[in-house]
Amino acid sequence: MAHQSSFRIESVLKALQINSKNQGTSTGNIWFETAETIDSVSPVDGKIIASVTMTNEKNYEKVVATASEAFKLWRTKPAPFRGEIVRQFGEKLRENKDNLGKLVSYEMGKSLQEGWGEVQEMIDICDFAVGLSRQLHGLTMHSERPNHRMYEQYHPLGIVGIISAFNFPVAVWSWNTALAWICGDVCIWKPSEKTPLCGIACQKLIAEVLAENQLPEGISCLVTGDYRIGELLTKDTRIPLISATGSTAMGKKVAQNVAVRLGKSLLELGGNNAIIVTPDADIKMTVVGSVFGAVGTCGQRCTSTRRLIIHESIYGQVVDALVKAYRQLRIGNPLDTNNHVGPLIDKQAVAQYQNALQKVAAEGGKLLVPGGVLEGEGYESGCYVKPAIAEANPDYEIVQKETFAPILYLLKYTGSLQNAIDIQNRVVQGLSSSIMTNNLREAELFLSQTGSDCGIANVNIGTSGAEIGGAFGGEKETGGGRESGSDAWKVYMRRQTNTINYSTELPLAQGIKFEL
C-alpha cells in the first residue's frame, strides 16, 4: 500500500498559512503584492501548487530600509537574548516539522524522509546557535607597551543577504540565518524561484516568533524572484555579506558583483565528489554509502557522489555489488516512503541528465546501468529518471563537470593509494570526499596534507550529508565558504582589535620616540 495516501497538499498549505496565491515579499508579518508572479510547480506530479508574487525594485527598497532600521535595535540586544529568539523559532519548527517536511518533499521532489530530515537540520542548527549565543568570544593578547592591554572582539555586520538553491530549500537558509541572528545581524533571504513556497512557510513561522516577542519588522525579510533579485542583493552596498549557494557559474557572478564593491561573500558552490575504494574496504559499507550518495535526492545534492575510484583488484567485486543494489531501487512519488528515488526538479534538469549520458557514451564510456526517462502512470510530470552507472575515464570532459543528476562514474585505479588521490583531486571542484578502507595508514594518508584537497574528507562514510557541529564547505571552485558549525559564526561578524592604555604615559609602539 502506498504510504502517501494520507497526503493532501491543501491541508499542508493551510497548516503553514499558505494560500493558492501568496505574496513573495515580506518584512516579517508585512507582505507586499506585485503584478508579476511565478508559479511553484511540483516535480512530483507536474501540478501548480501556488502562484507567488515577485519582488520589484520598489518593494525591494522597502525591505532593505526596514531591515536597516531593525538592525539598529537588534544589534543592541545581548547575544543570549537573541539566542532565546532562535530557540523559540526552533520550537516552531518542531511543531511544524511534519507539514514543512511534506512541503519540502512535494515542492522540491526529495523523499519524505529527506524532507523531514531537512527540517530536523533546521532544528539542530537552532539548538547549536542557542548554545553559541553564550560563547561568542575574542582573544586577549599581551601588549609590547607597559601598562597596556590588547584584545579583539566581534561585532555584528548588519544585513546578511542569503541566496539559496532549490535542492535544500530550507536547511541552508537556516544554517546562515540562525548564526547571523545570534551574531546580531538581520537577514534578507532570496529562496530559489523553483521552491518559493518553502521560503514563504519559513518566513511566516519566524514572523510569528518576532511578533510574539514584540520585535521589529525587518529582522527576517523575504524577497522572491529570479536572478534579477539576486543581482539587486549582490550589488547593494548596504548589504555587507552575501551568502550564496548554487552552481559555480552562479557563484562566480555573485563573487564579481560583491567584490566590485569590496563586500564579503560566503560561497557554497559545485561539487564533483568522489569515494576512493581500496583493497582493504568493507564492500557492504561501500555499497551502502555509494548508492545513497549517488541517488539520494535524485543526485541533486552538492555533496552527491559523482565518482567512484576503485582499485583494480576489487573492481569487479564492487561493480557486481553496485549493479545488484541498483536493481533494487524503487523510483516514484517521494511522498511514498516505499520509494528510494523521487524526481529531478524540472524538465531542464532532465535534459541535462540526458545530455550527460549521451556525452559519456560519445567519449567512450560504457553504461553498466542504463538510464532513461520514466513514462506512464505515476510519472506524468516527466521529471522521473533512472539512476545510471557508467564506466569512464577520469579525464573525460563530462567526468570533470558536475551533473546534478543520479549518474555515477566508475573509475579504476592501479598501484598506490596516492594514484587514486591524484585522480580524485584532478577536478576543479573541492567539496566532499571519502575513502573506504580498514587500513589505518591509508586513512591517515587520505587525511594528510598530500591527501584529499576537499573541504570535507571522510573515512568509511559517504560523501553526502553533514553534521551541524562541523563547518561545511569546500575549496577551489566550490568557493571556499564555511557554514554551520565550528567557528563559521565569525564570517557573520566584523573583527575589531582594541588597545587600552591604563598608564599615565603614552608610549608608542616599536619604541618610537616623539617628543613635544
XYZ file of C-alpha atoms in Angstrom:
516
model
C 0.000 0.000 0.000
C 1.299 3.455 -0.896
C 2.306 5.382 2.210
C 1.453 8.803 0.763
C -2.295 8.138 0.645
C -2.969 10.491 3.575
C -1.101 13.368 1.928
C -3.179 16.324 0.791
C -1.242 19.399 -0.271
C -4.235 21.607 0.538
C -4.109 20.670 4.211
C -0.343 21.150 4.324
C -0.601 24.625 2.793
C -3.415 25.580 5.153
C -1.437 24.458 8.192
C 1.534 26.542 7.005
C -0.718 29.572 6.243
C -0.022 29.433 2.512
C -2.808 30.358 0.094
C -3.146 29.471 -3.573
C -1.834 32.957 -4.353
C 0.793 34.245 -1.944
C 2.800 37.407 -1.699
C 6.507 36.827 -2.051
C 7.999 39.945 -0.469
C 7.938 40.266 3.290
C 9.453 42.207 6.179
C 8.093 39.961 8.876
C 4.297 39.994 9.044
C 4.006 42.688 6.355
C 3.639 41.340 2.805
C 3.785 43.308 -0.438
C 1.983 42.440 -3.648
C 3.102 42.989 -7.237
C 1.548 42.267 -10.619
C 4.248 39.845 -11.798
C 4.016 36.283 -10.481
C 5.829 32.970 -10.693
C 4.251 29.549 -10.319
C 5.571 26.898 -7.983
C 5.293 23.618 -9.899
C 5.748 20.279 -8.146
C 8.067 17.836 -9.932
C 6.127 15.051 -8.203
C 3.028 15.377 -10.410
C 3.643 18.461 -12.554
C 0.833 20.427 -10.871
C 0.954 24.107 -9.978
C 0.955 24.347 -6.197
C 0.517 28.121 -5.915
C 1.423 31.439 -7.521
C 3.893 33.759 -5.826
C 4.281 37.470 -6.475
C 7.760 38.575 -7.496
C 9.671 41.284 -5.710
C 10.062 44.506 -7.687
C 12.619 47.270 -7.101
C 10.150 49.458 -5.183
C 9.343 46.716 -2.698
C 12.980 45.690 -2.535
C 13.819 49.192 -1.325
C 11.149 48.883 1.370
C 12.665 45.618 2.502
C 16.212 46.970 2.752
C 15.047 50.120 4.549
C 13.047 48.083 7.054
C 15.933 45.677 7.628
C 18.324 48.579 8.189
C 16.061 50.040 10.872
C 15.593 46.667 12.550
C 19.349 46.181 12.735
C 19.748 49.323 14.837
C 17.714 47.711 17.615
C 18.605 44.050 17.106
C 22.372 44.641 17.443
C 21.826 46.176 20.903
C 20.161 43.064 22.269
C 22.502 40.784 24.247
C 23.533 37.678 22.340
C 21.802 35.332 24.841
C 18.553 37.254 24.239
C 18.987 36.768 20.508
C 19.641 33.088 21.223
C 16.325 32.872 23.051
C 14.515 34.094 19.929
C 16.294 31.440 17.873
C 15.292 28.842 20.485
C 11.647 29.837 20.078
C 11.997 29.550 16.302
C 13.367 26.041 16.799
C 10.260 25.198 18.805
C 8.050 26.499 15.964
C 9.931 24.196 13.626
C 9.348 21.235 15.917
C 5.622 21.992 15.956
C 5.516 22.241 12.165
C 8.105 19.600 11.211
C 5.596 17.217 9.672
C 3.908 19.735 7.386
C 7.056 21.664 6.476
C 8.828 18.394 5.645
C 5.931 17.383 3.412
C 6.056 20.736 1.619
C 9.802 20.360 1.070
C 9.226 16.898 -0.386
C 6.355 17.943 -2.634
C 7.768 21.246 -3.880
C 11.364 20.039 -4.347
C 10.864 16.333 -5.041
C 13.126 14.734 -2.439
C 11.911 11.764 -0.418
C 9.624 12.436 2.518
C 12.223 11.085 4.920
C 14.744 13.548 3.482
C 12.168 16.346 3.737
C 11.647 15.659 7.414
C 15.398 15.286 7.807
C 15.970 18.703 6.295
C 13.626 20.309 8.825
C 15.456 18.411 11.570
C 18.663 20.065 10.338
C 16.964 23.404 10.886
C 16.048 22.400 14.424
C 19.595 21.209 15.056
C 21.206 24.451 13.875
C 18.823 26.409 16.106
C 19.972 24.317 19.073
C 23.593 24.866 18.079
C 23.071 28.616 17.712
C 21.360 28.901 21.103
C 24.420 27.431 22.804
C 26.739 29.530 20.677
C 24.933 32.715 21.739
C 26.656 32.366 25.121
C 30.057 31.567 23.645
C 30.849 34.345 21.150
C 34.411 35.165 22.070
C 37.549 37.105 21.208
C 41.196 36.852 22.248
C 43.299 38.779 24.762
C 46.917 39.471 23.747
C 49.917 40.867 25.633
C 50.943 44.322 24.501
C 54.567 45.230 23.870
C 53.918 48.521 25.695
C 53.863 48.599 29.511
C 50.525 49.023 31.252
C 48.582 48.353 28.088
C 46.082 45.626 27.293
C 45.133 44.333 23.862
C 42.125 42.266 22.925
C 39.880 41.581 19.965
C 36.128 41.389 19.814
C 33.448 40.703 17.230
C 30.556 42.978 16.282
C 27.523 42.398 14.027
C 27.978 43.144 10.328
C 24.476 44.460 9.538
C 22.294 42.985 6.804
C 23.159 39.498 5.550
C 21.805 38.611 2.113
C 21.096 34.897 1.661
C 20.624 33.327 -1.779
C 19.712 29.642 -1.522
C 19.289 26.789 -4.005
C 16.321 24.518 -4.689
C 17.914 21.279 -3.502
C 17.908 22.268 0.184
C 15.109 24.832 0.152
C 15.009 25.431 3.924
C 18.057 23.933 5.676
C 20.804 26.028 4.069
C 18.887 29.230 4.839
C 18.656 28.192 8.473
C 22.389 27.406 8.622
C 23.037 31.023 7.717
C 20.235 32.857 9.424
C 20.388 31.114 12.826
C 24.055 32.077 13.153
C 23.554 35.536 11.685
C 20.739 36.262 14.132
C 22.668 35.294 17.238
C 25.580 37.383 15.922
C 23.272 40.414 15.848
C 22.683 40.590 12.099
C 19.374 40.835 10.262
C 18.702 38.785 7.123
C 17.164 39.172 3.676
C 16.517 35.814 2.032
C 16.008 35.081 -1.645
C 14.936 31.435 -1.934
C 15.188 29.620 -5.247
C 12.468 30.585 -7.714
C 11.874 26.831 -8.058
C 10.916 26.430 -4.374
C 9.461 29.769 -3.206
C 6.712 28.280 -1.044
C 9.250 26.753 1.319
C 10.645 30.241 1.809
C 7.204 31.710 2.460
C 6.430 28.995 5.011
C 9.643 29.663 6.947
C 9.106 33.420 6.846
C 5.626 33.025 8.322
C 6.975 30.893 11.160
C 9.738 33.313 12.171
C 7.331 36.261 11.776
C 5.131 34.676 14.439
C 8.077 34.466 16.816
C 9.093 38.079 16.202
C 5.522 39.317 16.726
C 5.101 37.297 19.913
C 8.232 38.986 21.300
C 7.262 42.469 20.083
C 10.377 42.699 17.950
C 10.544 44.957 14.884
C 9.801 44.073 11.296
C 12.927 43.522 9.285
C 14.919 41.099 11.430
C 13.872 38.466 8.900
C 12.905 39.504 5.361
C 11.981 37.587 2.220
C 12.309 38.524 -1.449
C 11.256 36.251 -4.304
C 12.027 36.150 -7.999
C 14.698 35.212 -10.488
C 18.329 36.226 -10.961
C 17.370 39.903 -11.191
C 16.503 39.986 -7.490
C 19.763 38.210 -6.741
C 21.634 40.914 -8.622
C 19.945 43.620 -6.547
C 21.248 41.918 -3.420
C 24.769 41.287 -4.666
C 25.273 44.842 -5.949
C 23.774 46.566 -2.883
C 26.441 48.368 -0.835
C 24.079 48.346 2.176
C 24.489 44.568 2.442
C 27.987 43.783 3.732
C 27.744 39.992 3.378
C 26.181 37.822 0.682
C 25.906 34.092 1.338
C 25.123 32.272 -1.901
C 24.566 28.596 -2.589
C 24.336 27.251 -6.132
C 26.355 26.394 -9.203
C 29.927 27.505 -9.720
C 28.816 29.636 -12.686
C 26.308 31.463 -10.493
C 28.855 31.835 -7.710
C 31.384 33.485 -10.000
C 28.823 36.141 -10.932
C 27.946 36.719 -7.288
C 31.620 36.959 -6.327
C 32.305 39.519 -9.060
C 29.363 41.720 -8.106
C 30.261 41.658 -4.417
C 33.993 42.111 -4.991
C 33.483 45.239 -7.104
C 32.006 46.966 -4.057
C 34.541 45.312 -1.694
C 31.838 43.413 0.141
C 32.135 39.957 1.696
C 30.831 36.767 0.128
C 30.306 33.284 1.509
C 30.080 30.856 -1.393
C 28.894 27.236 -1.353
C 29.114 26.072 -4.957
C 29.503 22.951 -7.061
C 30.834 19.568 -6.016
C 32.269 16.658 -8.010
C 32.642 14.308 -5.102
C 34.482 11.007 -5.104
C 34.762 7.907 -2.955
C 38.049 6.012 -3.121
C 37.624 2.263 -2.596
C 40.841 0.480 -1.613
C 41.533 -3.265 -1.432
C 41.022 -3.023 2.345
C 37.486 -1.605 2.042
C 34.393 -3.152 3.572
C 32.388 -3.865 0.402
C 28.995 -3.842 2.119
C 29.638 -0.429 3.683
C 30.997 0.805 0.371
C 27.816 -0.137 -1.484
C 25.517 1.473 1.094
C 27.497 4.716 1.133
C 27.940 4.855 -2.619
C 24.340 4.114 -3.570
C 22.795 6.604 -1.162
C 25.435 9.186 -2.075
C 24.683 8.776 -5.774
C 20.871 8.510 -5.785
C 19.790 10.356 -2.620
C 17.790 13.490 -3.540
C 17.964 12.039 -7.077
C 21.618 13.065 -7.254
C 20.802 16.710 -6.591
C 22.986 17.318 -3.556
C 26.140 19.394 -3.794
C 27.693 16.505 -1.833
C 26.246 13.740 -4.053
C 28.707 11.012 -5.022
C 29.649 11.535 -8.678
C 32.782 9.385 -8.967
C 33.771 6.011 -7.511
C 37.525 5.407 -7.748
C 38.074 1.663 -7.272
C 41.291 -0.348 -7.072
C 41.633 -2.788 -9.943
C 41.972 -5.799 -7.601
C 38.413 -5.432 -6.286
C 36.865 -3.576 -9.215
C 34.736 -6.471 -10.478
C 33.501 -7.347 -6.992
C 32.399 -3.757 -6.311
C 30.747 -3.366 -9.717
C 28.718 -6.555 -9.265
C 27.511 -5.438 -5.845
C 26.567 -1.991 -7.124
C 24.641 -3.273 -10.131
C 22.753 -5.678 -7.864
C 21.885 -2.837 -5.470
C 20.689 -0.565 -8.293
C 18.263 -3.266 -9.455
C 16.530 -2.953 -6.082
C 15.924 0.806 -6.278
C 12.302 1.923 -6.323
C 11.602 5.137 -8.234
C 8.392 7.072 -7.774
C 6.388 9.524 -5.722
C 8.764 10.745 -2.977
C 5.868 11.044 -0.522
C 5.556 7.257 -0.681
C 8.107 6.067 1.861
C 8.446 2.774 -0.024
C 10.341 4.609 -2.778
C 14.057 5.348 -2.708
C 14.275 7.901 -5.532
C 11.987 10.785 -6.461
C 12.028 13.124 -9.468
C 14.509 15.670 -10.718
C 13.480 19.260 -10.041
C 12.209 20.042 -13.570
C 12.451 19.123 -17.255
C 15.511 21.310 -17.735
C 17.315 19.090 -15.227
C 16.076 16.031 -17.130
C 17.575 17.429 -20.340
C 20.928 17.978 -18.614
C 20.805 14.374 -17.343
C 20.149 13.064 -20.853
C 22.924 15.210 -22.319
C 25.387 13.848 -19.747
C 24.541 10.243 -20.640
C 24.974 10.996 -24.328
C 28.264 12.740 -23.638
C 29.804 9.896 -21.623
C 28.830 7.430 -24.356
C 30.292 9.713 -27.023
C 33.575 9.929 -25.099
C 33.832 6.141 -24.956
C 32.232 5.318 -21.634
C 30.177 2.172 -21.053
C 26.775 2.266 -19.380
C 26.589 -0.608 -16.898
C 23.198 0.520 -15.599
C 21.436 2.396 -18.427
C 19.472 5.461 -17.578
C 16.368 6.877 -19.185
C 13.276 8.943 -18.534
C 10.325 7.132 -16.990
C 6.882 7.488 -18.535
C 3.375 6.316 -17.792
C 1.227 6.246 -14.688
C 2.849 7.988 -11.746
C 5.467 9.661 -13.939
C 3.255 12.262 -15.638
C 5.459 15.197 -14.618
C 8.194 13.982 -16.957
C 10.813 14.502 -14.235
C 11.460 10.898 -13.163
C 14.679 9.301 -14.404
C 16.563 6.076 -13.798
C 19.804 6.265 -11.802
C 22.665 5.267 -14.094
C 26.160 3.822 -13.682
C 28.852 4.390 -16.297
C 32.409 3.115 -16.636
C 34.527 6.082 -17.591
C 37.974 7.582 -17.821
C 38.955 10.195 -15.211
C 39.902 12.641 -17.944
C 36.594 12.563 -19.806
C 35.240 16.087 -20.083
C 31.855 15.054 -18.686
C 33.512 13.431 -15.651
C 35.259 16.696 -14.887
C 31.917 18.504 -14.654
C 29.173 18.418 -12.049
C 25.950 16.933 -13.421
C 23.100 17.490 -10.965
C 21.521 14.088 -11.572
C 21.864 10.437 -10.442
C 24.780 9.422 -12.661
C 27.693 7.582 -11.032
C 31.019 7.302 -12.883
C 33.208 4.280 -12.096
C 36.935 4.926 -12.403
C 39.626 2.251 -11.996
C 42.980 2.928 -10.357
C 46.142 0.847 -10.164
C 49.130 0.895 -7.867
C 49.301 3.012 -4.746
C 46.619 4.978 -2.944
C 48.368 8.187 -3.979
C 47.368 7.408 -7.573
C 43.709 7.327 -6.511
C 44.089 10.569 -4.546
C 45.621 12.230 -7.600
C 42.604 11.148 -9.682
C 40.224 12.455 -7.048
C 41.959 15.834 -6.854
C 42.141 16.227 -10.657
C 38.862 18.160 -10.836
C 38.240 21.867 -10.285
C 35.685 21.299 -7.529
C 36.718 20.565 -3.953
C 33.712 19.986 -1.724
C 33.373 16.470 -0.291
C 35.418 13.277 -0.482
C 35.597 9.861 1.156
C 37.772 6.804 1.416
C 36.589 3.297 2.170
C 39.353 1.349 3.917
C 40.127 -0.587 7.090
C 43.816 0.307 6.736
C 44.864 2.985 9.232
C 47.809 4.127 7.127
C 45.587 4.619 4.078
C 43.052 6.589 6.118
C 45.717 8.876 7.560
C 47.344 9.454 4.167
C 43.958 10.413 2.730
C 43.513 12.999 5.510
C 47.078 14.319 5.330
C 48.418 17.403 3.564
C 49.134 15.280 0.485
C 45.702 13.665 0.588
C 42.249 14.966 -0.274
C 42.131 18.621 -1.291
C 38.440 18.963 -0.383
C 36.855 20.907 2.434
C 35.269 17.670 3.676
C 37.177 14.386 3.874
C 35.541 11.288 5.368
C 36.683 7.803 6.264
C 34.240 4.888 5.932
C 31.198 7.064 5.350
C 29.882 8.524 2.114
C 30.305 11.997 0.665
C 26.771 13.226 1.259
C 25.353 14.590 4.468
C 26.871 16.875 7.066
C 26.660 17.219 10.832
C 25.723 20.586 12.282
C 28.763 20.726 14.599
C 31.304 20.791 11.778
C 31.980 23.648 9.383
C 30.502 22.846 5.960
C 32.125 23.970 2.718
C 34.757 23.318 0.101
C 37.809 24.579 -1.735
C 38.747 25.527 -5.308
C 35.653 26.213 -7.445
C 33.405 25.185 -4.588
C 34.028 28.706 -3.326
C 35.920 28.413 -0.054
C 32.971 29.299 2.188
C 32.145 27.686 5.526
C 28.689 27.443 7.070
C 27.067 25.831 10.110
C 29.343 24.606 12.896
C 32.821 25.104 14.334
C 33.817 28.795 14.083
C 31.763 29.540 10.961
C 29.969 32.210 13.013
C 32.925 34.557 12.569
C 32.071 35.281 8.924
C 28.826 36.935 10.065
C 30.708 39.433 12.238
C 33.377 42.102 11.903
C 36.570 41.721 13.913
C 37.882 44.640 15.947
C 41.252 44.918 17.713
C 41.291 47.087 20.859
C 44.219 48.548 22.812
C 43.691 50.071 26.251
C 46.299 52.247 27.944
C 45.802 52.324 31.707
C 49.051 54.166 32.473
C 49.773 57.898 32.801
C 52.180 57.825 29.842
C 51.701 57.443 26.082
C 54.487 55.120 24.903
C 54.489 54.452 21.163
C 54.744 51.075 19.543
C 58.118 49.689 18.382
C 59.861 52.108 20.798
C 59.330 55.133 18.543
C 60.172 58.470 20.226
C 58.033 61.542 19.583
C 58.871 64.473 21.857
C 56.825 67.679 22.173
